[in-house]
Short mmCIF file of C-alpha atoms in Angstrom, two decimals:
data_model
loop_
_atom_site.label_atom_id
_atom_site.label_comp_id
_atom_site.label_asym_id
_atom_site.label_seq_id
_atom_site.Cartn_x
_atom_site.Cartn_y
_atom_site.Cartn_z
CA MET E 104 -0.03 0.18 0.04
CA THR E 105 2.92 2.30 0.74
CA ILE E 106 4.59 2.00 -2.83
CA ARG E 107 1.26 2.45 -4.32
CA LEU E 108 0.81 5.59 -2.67
CA ARG E 109 4.46 6.79 -3.02
CA THR E 110 3.54 5.80 -7.09
CA THR E 111 0.42 7.45 -7.14
CA ALA E 112 2.36 10.89 -5.61
CA ALA E 113 4.92 10.51 -8.03
CA ILE E 114 2.70 10.40 -10.78
CA LEU E 115 0.58 13.41 -9.96
CA ALA E 116 4.11 15.16 -9.08
CA GLY E 117 5.50 14.45 -12.45
CA ARG E 118 2.28 15.54 -14.47
CA THR E 119 2.42 18.60 -12.78
CA ALA E 120 5.93 19.28 -13.51
CA SER E 121 5.21 18.53 -16.97
CA LEU E 122 1.94 20.92 -17.49
CA LEU E 123 4.32 23.86 -15.88
CA SER E 124 7.27 23.06 -18.34
CA ARG E 125 5.21 23.17 -21.11
CA GLY E 126 2.96 26.15 -19.97
CA LEU E 127 6.02 28.36 -18.85
CA ARG E 128 7.63 27.21 -22.24
CA LEU E 129 10.54 25.99 -20.66
CA GLY E 130 10.54 22.89 -22.87
CA GLY E 131 8.41 19.64 -23.79
CA GLY E 132 8.28 18.13 -20.42
CA THR E 133 10.20 15.25 -21.69
CA ASN E 134 12.72 14.48 -18.80
CA LEU E 135 11.58 16.92 -15.77
CA PRO E 136 8.76 15.05 -14.94
CA GLY E 137 10.90 11.90 -14.80
CA ARG E 138 13.21 13.67 -12.45
CA VAL E 139 10.36 14.90 -10.06
CA ALA E 140 8.78 11.41 -9.93
CA ARG E 141 11.74 9.47 -9.08
CA ARG E 142 12.52 12.06 -6.46
CA ILE E 143 9.57 11.19 -4.52
CA ALA E 144 9.39 6.95 -5.66
CA PRO E 145 12.68 5.94 -7.10
CA ASP E 146 11.14 2.90 -8.18
CA VAL E 147 8.13 4.59 -9.79
CA LEU E 148 9.61 3.34 -13.67
CA GLN E 149 9.80 -0.41 -12.34
CA ASP E 150 6.16 -0.29 -10.95
CA LEU E 151 4.60 1.44 -14.40
CA ALA E 152 6.67 -1.02 -16.68
CA ALA E 153 5.28 -4.19 -14.64
CA ALA E 154 1.76 -3.09 -15.23
CA LEU E 155 2.32 -3.17 -19.05
CA PRO E 156 0.25 -6.32 -20.15
CA LYS E 157 2.62 -6.88 -23.35
CA GLY E 158 5.96 -6.28 -21.53
CA VAL E 159 8.97 -4.00 -22.35
CA VAL E 160 10.99 -3.54 -25.60
CA LEU E 161 14.46 -1.58 -25.07
CA LEU E 162 16.30 -0.53 -28.02
CA SER E 163 19.89 0.90 -27.92
CA GLY E 164 22.67 1.32 -29.81
CA THR E 165 24.83 4.20 -31.49
CA ASN E 166 23.16 4.92 -34.67
CA GLY E 167 20.01 4.40 -35.73
CA LYS E 168 17.73 4.37 -32.52
CA THR E 169 15.18 7.01 -33.14
CA THR E 170 14.16 6.03 -36.35
CA THR E 171 14.42 2.04 -35.22
CA THR E 172 12.07 2.85 -32.39
CA ARG E 173 9.99 4.71 -34.67
CA MET E 174 9.35 1.95 -37.13
CA ILE E 175 8.64 -0.35 -34.67
CA ALA E 176 6.22 1.75 -33.08
CA THR E 177 4.58 2.38 -36.57
CA ILE E 178 4.18 -1.54 -37.06
CA LEU E 179 2.94 -2.21 -33.63
CA GLU E 180 0.22 0.42 -34.00
CA HIS E 181 -0.67 -0.75 -37.59
CA ASN E 182 -1.41 -4.25 -35.63
CA ARG E 183 -4.11 -2.19 -33.21
CA LEU E 184 -1.79 -1.98 -30.09
CA ASN E 185 -1.76 1.06 -28.21
CA VAL E 186 2.27 1.65 -27.72
CA LEU E 187 3.86 3.64 -24.64
CA HIS E 188 7.00 5.12 -27.00
CA ASN E 189 9.29 7.84 -25.94
CA ARG E 190 8.46 9.08 -29.32
CA ALA E 191 9.78 12.66 -28.67
CA GLY E 192 13.66 10.87 -28.08
CA ALA E 193 14.08 11.34 -24.38
CA ASN E 194 16.11 8.65 -23.73
CA LEU E 195 17.72 8.71 -20.49
CA ILE E 196 16.35 6.90 -17.43
CA THR E 197 14.46 10.23 -16.56
CA GLY E 198 12.63 10.34 -20.09
CA LEU E 199 11.79 7.17 -20.12
CA THR E 200 10.40 7.33 -16.35
CA ALA E 201 8.45 10.71 -17.85
CA THR E 202 7.06 8.63 -20.69
CA ALA E 203 5.81 6.18 -18.59
CA LEU E 204 4.32 8.71 -16.08
CA ALA E 205 2.45 10.00 -19.22
CA GLY E 206 0.77 6.80 -20.04
CA SER E 207 -0.67 6.02 -17.00
CA SER E 208 -3.50 6.61 -14.88
CA PRO E 209 -2.94 8.29 -11.36
CA PHE E 210 -3.34 4.97 -9.76
CA GLY E 211 -0.35 3.33 -11.95
CA ARG E 212 -2.75 1.84 -14.51
CA PRO E 213 -1.04 1.88 -18.01
CA ALA E 214 -3.35 3.05 -20.68
CA SER E 215 -1.33 1.05 -23.39
CA HIS E 216 -0.54 -2.56 -24.39
CA ILE E 217 3.22 -2.59 -24.67
CA GLY E 218 6.17 -0.51 -23.71
CA LEU E 219 8.85 0.95 -26.38
CA PHE E 220 11.44 2.61 -25.33
CA GLU E 221 14.53 3.89 -27.32
CA THR E 222 17.39 4.15 -24.49
CA ASP E 223 20.61 5.90 -24.00
CA GLU E 224 23.87 3.78 -24.34
CA ALA E 225 25.12 4.53 -21.16
CA ALA E 226 21.38 4.45 -19.40
CA LEU E 227 20.71 0.64 -20.99
CA PRO E 228 21.91 -1.37 -18.00
CA ALA E 229 19.79 0.84 -15.88
CA ALA E 230 16.84 0.42 -18.30
CA ILE E 231 17.03 -3.55 -18.14
CA ALA E 232 17.33 -3.43 -14.72
CA GLU E 233 14.13 -1.59 -13.92
CA THR E 234 12.15 -2.78 -16.98
CA LYS E 235 12.61 -6.86 -17.13
CA PRO E 236 12.28 -6.08 -20.83
CA ARG E 237 10.51 -8.72 -23.17
CA LEU E 238 12.76 -7.90 -25.75
CA VAL E 239 16.28 -6.02 -25.92
CA VAL E 240 17.34 -4.82 -29.35
CA ILE E 241 20.97 -3.85 -29.97
CA HIS E 242 21.76 -1.95 -32.66
CA ASN E 243 25.36 -1.04 -33.50
CA LEU E 244 28.29 0.17 -31.69
CA PHE E 245 30.84 2.67 -32.87
CA ARG E 246 33.05 5.27 -30.83
CA ASP E 247 30.41 8.39 -30.07
CA GLN E 248 30.88 11.25 -26.99
CA LEU E 249 34.17 9.75 -25.78
CA ASP E 250 33.45 12.06 -23.07
CA ARG E 251 30.42 10.58 -21.91
CA TYR E 252 30.89 6.79 -22.92
CA GLY E 253 34.14 5.92 -22.75
CA GLU E 254 35.73 3.09 -25.61
CA VAL E 255 33.43 0.94 -27.11
CA ASP E 256 34.70 -2.13 -25.03
CA THR E 257 34.02 -0.39 -21.85
CA LEU E 258 30.40 0.01 -23.26
CA ALA E 259 29.95 -3.60 -24.35
CA GLY E 260 31.01 -4.93 -21.27
CA LYS E 261 28.73 -3.23 -19.07
CA TRP E 262 26.05 -4.20 -21.69
CA LYS E 263 26.93 -7.87 -21.70
CA ALA E 264 26.77 -7.74 -17.84
CA ALA E 265 23.26 -6.12 -18.06
CA LEU E 266 21.96 -8.47 -20.60
CA ALA E 267 23.34 -11.75 -18.61
CA THR E 268 20.76 -10.57 -15.89
CA LEU E 269 17.66 -11.64 -18.47
CA PRO E 270 15.52 -14.63 -17.69
CA ALA E 271 14.96 -17.36 -20.53
CA GLU E 272 11.33 -15.94 -21.27
CA SER E 273 13.24 -12.62 -22.56
CA MET E 274 14.52 -12.20 -26.02
CA VAL E 275 17.69 -10.31 -27.36
CA LEU E 276 18.01 -8.90 -30.83
CA LEU E 277 21.65 -8.11 -32.40
CA GLU E 278 23.03 -7.27 -35.08
CA ALA E 279 25.45 -9.82 -36.66
CA ASP E 280 27.77 -7.58 -38.78
CA ASP E 281 28.87 -5.79 -35.96
CA PRO E 282 31.76 -7.91 -34.06
CA ALA E 283 31.22 -6.11 -30.67
CA VAL E 284 27.57 -6.52 -30.77
CA ALA E 285 27.26 -9.98 -31.95
CA ASP E 286 29.55 -11.21 -29.09
CA LEU E 287 26.87 -9.76 -26.55
CA GLY E 288 24.96 -12.80 -27.71
CA SER E 289 27.41 -15.46 -26.14
CA GLY E 290 26.45 -17.22 -23.02
CA LEU E 291 23.29 -15.40 -22.49
CA THR E 292 20.23 -17.47 -20.64
CA ALA E 293 17.88 -15.05 -22.75
CA GLN E 294 16.78 -16.20 -26.59
CA VAL E 295 19.24 -14.84 -28.65
CA TYR E 296 18.55 -13.62 -32.26
CA TYR E 297 20.46 -12.12 -34.92
CA TYR E 298 20.03 -9.90 -38.01
CA GLY E 299 22.53 -9.12 -41.06
CA LEU E 300 22.65 -7.89 -44.50
CA ASP E 301 23.80 -10.31 -47.16
CA ASP E 302 23.63 -8.50 -50.18
CA VAL E 303 27.42 -8.00 -50.82
CA SER E 304 27.11 -5.44 -53.48
CA HIS E 305 26.92 -3.00 -50.68
CA ALA E 306 30.23 -3.71 -49.40
CA VAL E 307 32.43 -0.77 -50.51
CA GLY E 308 34.84 -1.24 -47.67
CA ALA E 309 34.32 2.68 -46.46
CA GLY E 310 35.42 4.07 -43.25
CA GLY E 311 37.90 1.16 -42.56
CA HIS E 312 40.12 3.87 -40.91
CA ILE E 313 37.25 4.26 -38.12
CA ALA E 314 36.25 1.04 -37.14
CA ASP E 315 36.02 0.38 -33.64
CA SER E 316 35.89 -3.53 -33.31
CA GLN E 317 39.03 -5.02 -35.23
CA PHE E 318 40.14 -7.48 -32.74
CA CYS E 319 38.34 -11.24 -32.12
CA ARG E 320 36.32 -10.99 -29.20
CA ARG E 321 37.51 -14.33 -28.04
CA CYS E 322 41.47 -14.62 -28.46
CA GLY E 323 42.31 -11.05 -29.85
CA THR E 324 43.62 -11.57 -33.25
CA ARG E 325 42.75 -9.07 -35.95
CA TYR E 326 39.27 -9.79 -37.53
CA ASP E 327 39.60 -10.62 -41.61
CA TYR E 328 36.80 -9.52 -43.68
CA ALA E 329 35.32 -11.38 -46.71
CA GLN E 330 32.91 -8.12 -47.04
CA ARG E 331 32.87 -4.68 -45.20
CA PHE E 332 29.97 -2.38 -45.71
CA TYR E 333 31.45 0.27 -43.58
CA ALA E 334 33.74 0.76 -40.47
CA HIS E 335 33.95 -2.65 -38.68
CA VAL E 336 30.39 -3.63 -39.74
CA GLY E 337 30.68 -6.38 -42.31
CA HIS E 338 30.95 -10.28 -42.81
CA TYR E 339 34.25 -11.12 -40.43
CA HIS E 340 35.99 -14.01 -39.08
CA CYS E 341 39.39 -14.70 -36.83
CA PRO E 342 42.03 -16.25 -38.98
CA ASN E 343 43.13 -17.65 -35.49
CA CYS E 344 40.49 -19.17 -33.78
CA GLY E 345 37.75 -19.40 -35.99
CA HIS E 346 35.26 -17.13 -34.43
CA GLU E 347 33.24 -15.51 -37.15
CA ARG E 348 29.72 -13.53 -37.80
CA PRO E 349 26.69 -15.64 -36.94
CA LYS E 350 24.74 -16.27 -39.50
CA PRO E 351 21.28 -14.27 -39.47
CA HIS E 352 17.93 -15.36 -38.24
CA PHE E 353 16.57 -12.06 -40.54
CA SER E 354 18.72 -11.36 -43.61
CA LEU E 355 18.23 -8.70 -45.98
CA GLN E 356 19.19 -10.60 -48.91
CA LYS E 357 18.93 -7.89 -51.41
CA LEU E 358 18.66 -4.14 -51.36
CA THR E 359 18.26 -1.54 -54.27
CA LEU E 360 19.16 2.10 -52.90
CA GLU E 361 17.11 4.75 -54.63
CA GLY E 362 18.99 8.22 -54.68
CA THR E 363 17.62 10.41 -51.48
CA SER E 364 14.25 8.99 -51.99
CA SER E 365 13.82 5.36 -51.26
CA SER E 366 14.90 1.84 -51.24
CA ARG E 367 13.51 -1.49 -52.12
CA LEU E 368 14.27 -4.72 -49.31
CA TYR E 369 13.82 -8.09 -49.74
CA ILE E 370 13.84 -9.86 -46.42
CA THR E 371 14.20 -13.28 -45.39
CA TYR E 372 13.27 -14.69 -41.92
CA PRO E 373 12.25 -18.34 -40.56
CA GLY E 374 9.52 -19.51 -42.65
CA GLY E 375 9.61 -16.67 -45.19
CA ALA E 376 10.48 -13.70 -47.14
CA LEU E 377 8.87 -10.18 -47.52
CA GLU E 378 9.57 -7.29 -50.24
CA VAL E 379 9.49 -3.49 -48.67
CA HIS E 380 9.53 -0.38 -50.42
CA LEU E 381 10.88 1.79 -47.68
CA PRO E 382 9.83 5.55 -48.64
CA ILE E 383 13.20 6.51 -47.02
CA PRO E 384 16.58 6.40 -48.33
CA GLY E 385 20.32 5.36 -47.40
CA LEU E 386 21.85 1.67 -46.46
CA TYR E 387 21.61 2.60 -42.65
CA ASN E 388 18.15 3.21 -42.77
CA ALA E 389 17.77 -0.10 -44.89
CA ILE E 390 19.50 -1.76 -41.94
CA ASN E 391 17.10 0.15 -39.40
CA ALA E 392 14.24 -1.59 -41.12
CA LEU E 393 15.32 -5.20 -41.19
CA ALA E 394 15.80 -4.65 -37.24
CA ALA E 395 12.36 -3.41 -36.97
CA THR E 396 11.03 -6.29 -38.70
CA ALA E 397 12.79 -8.63 -36.95
CA ALA E 398 12.09 -7.00 -33.69
CA THR E 399 8.47 -7.19 -34.74
CA ILE E 400 7.95 -10.45 -36.04
CA LEU E 401 9.53 -11.91 -32.86
CA LEU E 402 6.74 -9.87 -31.17
CA ASP E 403 4.52 -12.09 -33.03
CA MET E 404 2.99 -9.53 -35.68
CA PRO E 405 2.39 -10.78 -39.16
CA PRO E 406 4.89 -10.21 -41.58
CA ALA E 407 2.34 -8.88 -44.22
CA SER E 408 1.35 -6.23 -41.54
CA VAL E 409 4.96 -5.30 -41.10
CA ARG E 410 5.52 -4.69 -44.83
CA ASP E 411 2.40 -2.75 -44.91
CA ALA E 412 3.41 -0.51 -41.85
CA LEU E 413 6.99 -0.04 -43.02
CA GLU E 414 5.91 1.44 -46.77
CA ARG E 415 3.94 3.97 -44.97
CA PHE E 416 6.27 5.14 -42.49
CA SER E 417 7.58 8.82 -42.31
CA ALA E 418 10.94 9.82 -40.60
CA ALA E 419 11.47 11.25 -37.04
CA PHE E 420 12.31 14.97 -36.47
CA GLY E 421 15.73 15.60 -38.13
CA ARG E 422 16.38 11.89 -39.21
CA ILE E 423 15.69 12.50 -43.04
CA GLU E 424 12.77 14.70 -42.21
CA ARG E 425 11.72 16.86 -45.11
CA VAL E 426 11.02 20.25 -44.49
CA GLN E 427 9.20 23.19 -46.60
CA ALA E 428 10.47 26.80 -45.61
CA GLY E 429 7.13 28.12 -45.52
CA PRO E 430 3.93 27.27 -48.13
CA ASN E 431 5.57 28.16 -51.31
CA GLY E 432 9.25 28.01 -49.78
CA ALA E 433 12.23 25.92 -50.58
CA PRO E 434 12.28 21.96 -49.80
CA MET E 435 14.99 21.14 -47.24
CA LEU E 436 15.99 17.92 -45.94
CA ILE E 437 17.36 17.51 -42.42
CA ALA E 438 19.93 14.48 -41.48
CA LEU E 439 21.29 14.37 -38.15
CA ILE E 440 25.27 13.46 -38.16
CA LYS E 441 26.59 13.29 -34.80
CA ASN E 442 29.52 10.94 -35.01
CA PRO E 443 32.24 9.54 -38.05
CA VAL E 444 30.21 6.53 -38.87
CA GLY E 445 26.87 8.07 -38.99
CA ALA E 446 28.15 11.44 -41.03
CA SER E 447 30.24 9.24 -43.42
CA GLU E 448 27.16 7.23 -44.30
CA THR E 449 24.94 10.34 -44.69
CA VAL E 450 27.61 12.02 -47.09
CA ARG E 451 27.59 8.32 -49.07
CA MET E 452 23.86 9.00 -49.46
CA LEU E 453 23.74 12.24 -50.43
CA VAL E 454 26.56 11.91 -53.02
CA GLY E 455 25.92 8.54 -54.03
CA ASN E 456 28.18 7.79 -57.25
CA GLU E 457 29.76 11.30 -57.67
CA GLN E 458 31.05 10.51 -61.24
CA GLU E 459 27.48 9.69 -62.13
CA ALA E 460 25.91 12.76 -60.27
CA SER E 461 23.65 14.59 -62.71
CA LYS E 462 23.80 18.33 -60.95
CA SER E 463 25.39 19.81 -58.17
CA PHE E 464 23.84 20.27 -55.00
CA GLN E 465 23.90 22.55 -51.71
CA LEU E 466 24.43 22.12 -48.16
CA TRP E 467 23.89 23.45 -44.66
CA ILE E 468 25.97 22.09 -41.58
CA ALA E 469 25.85 23.25 -38.42
CA ILE E 470 28.11 21.87 -35.45
CA ASN E 471 27.81 22.31 -31.79
CA ASP E 472 30.01 21.04 -29.17
CA LEU E 473 27.52 21.01 -26.07
CA ASP E 474 27.12 18.41 -23.48
CA ALA E 475 24.36 16.45 -25.51
CA ASP E 476 26.75 16.66 -28.80
CA GLY E 477 29.93 15.46 -27.25
CA THR E 478 32.27 18.31 -26.37
CA ASP E 479 35.33 16.63 -28.61
CA VAL E 480 34.90 17.39 -32.05
CA SER E 481 37.89 15.60 -33.24
CA TRP E 482 35.58 13.36 -35.16
CA LEU E 483 34.97 15.45 -37.63
CA TRP E 484 38.73 14.57 -39.32
CA ASP E 485 37.55 10.58 -39.01
CA ALA E 486 34.56 11.04 -41.15
CA GLU E 487 34.62 10.88 -44.92
CA PHE E 488 34.01 14.64 -45.92
CA GLU E 489 36.10 13.91 -48.97
CA ARG E 490 33.29 12.63 -51.10
CA LEU E 491 31.98 16.30 -50.85
CA GLY E 492 35.01 17.59 -52.08
CA ALA E 493 34.71 15.23 -55.44
CA VAL E 494 33.72 16.41 -58.88
CA ARG E 495 31.12 14.65 -61.56
CA GLY E 496 31.98 13.16 -64.67
CA ASP E 497 31.39 16.65 -66.25
CA GLY E 498 34.23 18.29 -63.97
CA GLN E 499 31.71 20.40 -62.12
CA PRO E 500 31.87 20.07 -58.35
CA VAL E 501 29.39 17.55 -56.53
CA VAL E 502 28.98 20.52 -53.64
CA GLU E 503 27.79 23.93 -55.24
CA ARG E 504 28.10 25.72 -52.18
CA VAL E 505 27.87 25.03 -48.60
CA THR E 506 26.74 27.46 -45.52
CA VAL E 507 28.29 26.08 -42.25
CA SER E 508 27.28 27.36 -38.68
CA GLY E 509 27.23 26.30 -34.82
CA THR E 510 29.36 26.77 -32.26
CA ARG E 511 32.39 25.04 -34.15
CA ALA E 512 31.51 26.69 -37.56
CA TYR E 513 35.14 27.60 -38.04
CA ASP E 514 36.19 24.22 -37.27
CA MET E 515 33.74 22.84 -40.12
CA ALA E 516 34.77 24.88 -42.53
CA VAL E 517 38.68 24.14 -42.12
CA ARG E 518 37.57 20.36 -42.26
CA LEU E 519 35.81 21.04 -45.75
CA LYS E 520 38.68 22.97 -46.82
CA TYR E 521 40.87 19.77 -46.43
CA ALA E 522 37.95 17.70 -47.61
CA GLY E 523 38.82 19.51 -50.90
CA ILE E 524 35.79 21.74 -51.14
CA ASP E 525 36.74 25.48 -52.63
CA PRO E 526 37.20 27.94 -49.67
CA GLU E 527 35.55 30.01 -51.91
CA ARG E 528 32.31 27.87 -52.00
CA ILE E 529 32.32 27.70 -48.29
CA VAL E 530 29.97 30.47 -46.26
CA VAL E 531 30.75 30.40 -42.28
CA GLU E 532 27.73 32.38 -40.28
CA PRO E 533 28.00 31.20 -36.74
CA ASN E 534 24.32 32.46 -36.07
CA LEU E 535 22.35 29.63 -36.92
CA ALA E 536 19.11 31.63 -37.89
CA SER E 537 21.17 33.77 -40.07
CA ALA E 538 23.00 30.84 -41.78
CA VAL E 539 19.47 29.26 -42.62
CA ASP E 540 18.77 32.53 -44.32
CA LEU E 541 21.66 32.76 -45.99
CA ALA E 542 21.72 29.42 -47.66
CA LEU E 543 18.09 29.68 -48.54
CA GLN E 544 18.81 33.11 -50.45
CA ALA E 545 21.65 31.37 -52.47
CA LEU E 546 19.38 28.28 -53.31
CA PRO E 547 18.39 28.02 -57.18
CA THR E 548 14.74 27.67 -57.45
CA GLY E 549 13.43 24.12 -57.31
CA GLU E 550 16.56 22.72 -55.59
CA THR E 551 16.75 21.00 -52.16
CA LEU E 552 18.79 22.37 -49.83
CA TYR E 553 20.31 19.36 -47.50
CA MET E 554 21.13 20.18 -44.09
CA LEU E 555 23.31 18.36 -41.87
CA PRO E 556 23.11 19.25 -37.95
CA THR E 557 24.53 17.76 -34.77
CA TYR E 558 22.08 17.10 -31.86
CA THR E 559 21.74 20.50 -30.22
CA ALA E 560 22.08 22.25 -33.47
CA MET E 561 18.95 20.23 -34.89
CA LEU E 562 16.90 21.30 -31.71
CA GLU E 563 17.87 25.02 -32.34
CA LEU E 564 16.77 24.05 -35.99
CA ARG E 565 13.59 22.86 -35.31
CA ALA E 566 12.94 25.47 -33.17
CA GLU E 567 13.66 28.08 -35.13
CA PHE E 568 11.54 26.53 -37.67
CA ALA E 569 8.86 25.96 -35.31
CA GLN E 570 8.65 29.90 -34.63
CA ARG E 571 8.84 30.47 -38.45
CA GLY E 572 5.55 28.17 -38.88
CA TRP E 573 7.28 25.75 -40.70
CA VAL E 574 7.15 22.73 -38.33
CA ARG E 575 5.41 21.84 -34.88
CA GLN E 576 7.50 21.32 -32.19
CA PHE E 577 9.42 18.20 -31.89
CA TRP E 578 7.42 17.01 -29.15
CA GLN E 579 4.34 17.22 -31.08
CA ASP E 580 5.42 15.30 -33.81
#
């Protein structure tokens, strides 16, 4: 009875904090309610998660968390499930708690069937301990925000210890192509499943210099790669002890990329296959869709409904999000960048085959170094921005003009110069709103402005767009 009273008090206090936060325009109320509630009842998330009739799904990893979780939510909702989802992306324990508060009655009764939480990498062990998940999906593991997370092996060790606490009825879904992630499945009591890319036509070996997991998890010998898709992700084996990529239960057998518009996927799973026309572009988004497909089939969703939901999918804010600058304004595409692998793959998507590019395009890049971005921006020199400095088959530059903004605008301008972009094509404007105006003024009629912000720059950008009436606030999406 005491716990129930404390939980009720925590829910009411958290909801009050949320109303005040939004009423006073202090934010979307995506974290503060959780902090307030946990001060009153530290176990409030555990209580609320235990009440969900179909349990909890957690998803973590370095890149693709928000998009993949949104895909899973879309599929579950398509199957008439009410989903408790931290849709606004607040993925620390306080954010998960705030989401659970908002989705429960004052007496702790859930309004949803299932909980679905995107989870910060550092917060995953605590989230596993508090929510006792039915399914944990781990997407990938790359170097990111070393000031917060430390090296990848340190993080992987913490994840492994947390996964080892899961019981036999829980499921763990891992990316087979990432050695550090795939190795997490060894020795677990929980049921382990893998997904992976088997279309080797996409093995271009990009970003090998930024591979973080290059050595065998069993004996320490450097892996040999039969195929490398990017960084350390690919088909690997150890020449010493024979440890190798596990065979995926869910496989992306064939992938056709269609520029910056879409892609076509042929996925096999135990007992069948399906084809999906995914309305967002990029290799990494195709792998996101594969992970979402695997997760929802494990959750007993009919494969045909998975396909139908993915073919109607719309991207999360800032993740290949399309925005128009007013009713008759220029089209813009926003793609979050935050680490070497993510930035390199975004550039790869935009540039494609530079020799076959039909026309040049214009860029807007904003680099911040605030706490949520990671204060160390040395990663800019590891990302493969050299593709932006390439020339087309007709000798014209791939990038016609780039406007650079953010707290580290000048660092980015120097990086682009050394990537091969003519400094005369680089415009530096640290003020974000002014940089947007400069870029739009220079954009030819009918062209798309491609915008690559880091995390806090993305939030600032969307706040600016919301003030101009071009988008809704991100917590309203």
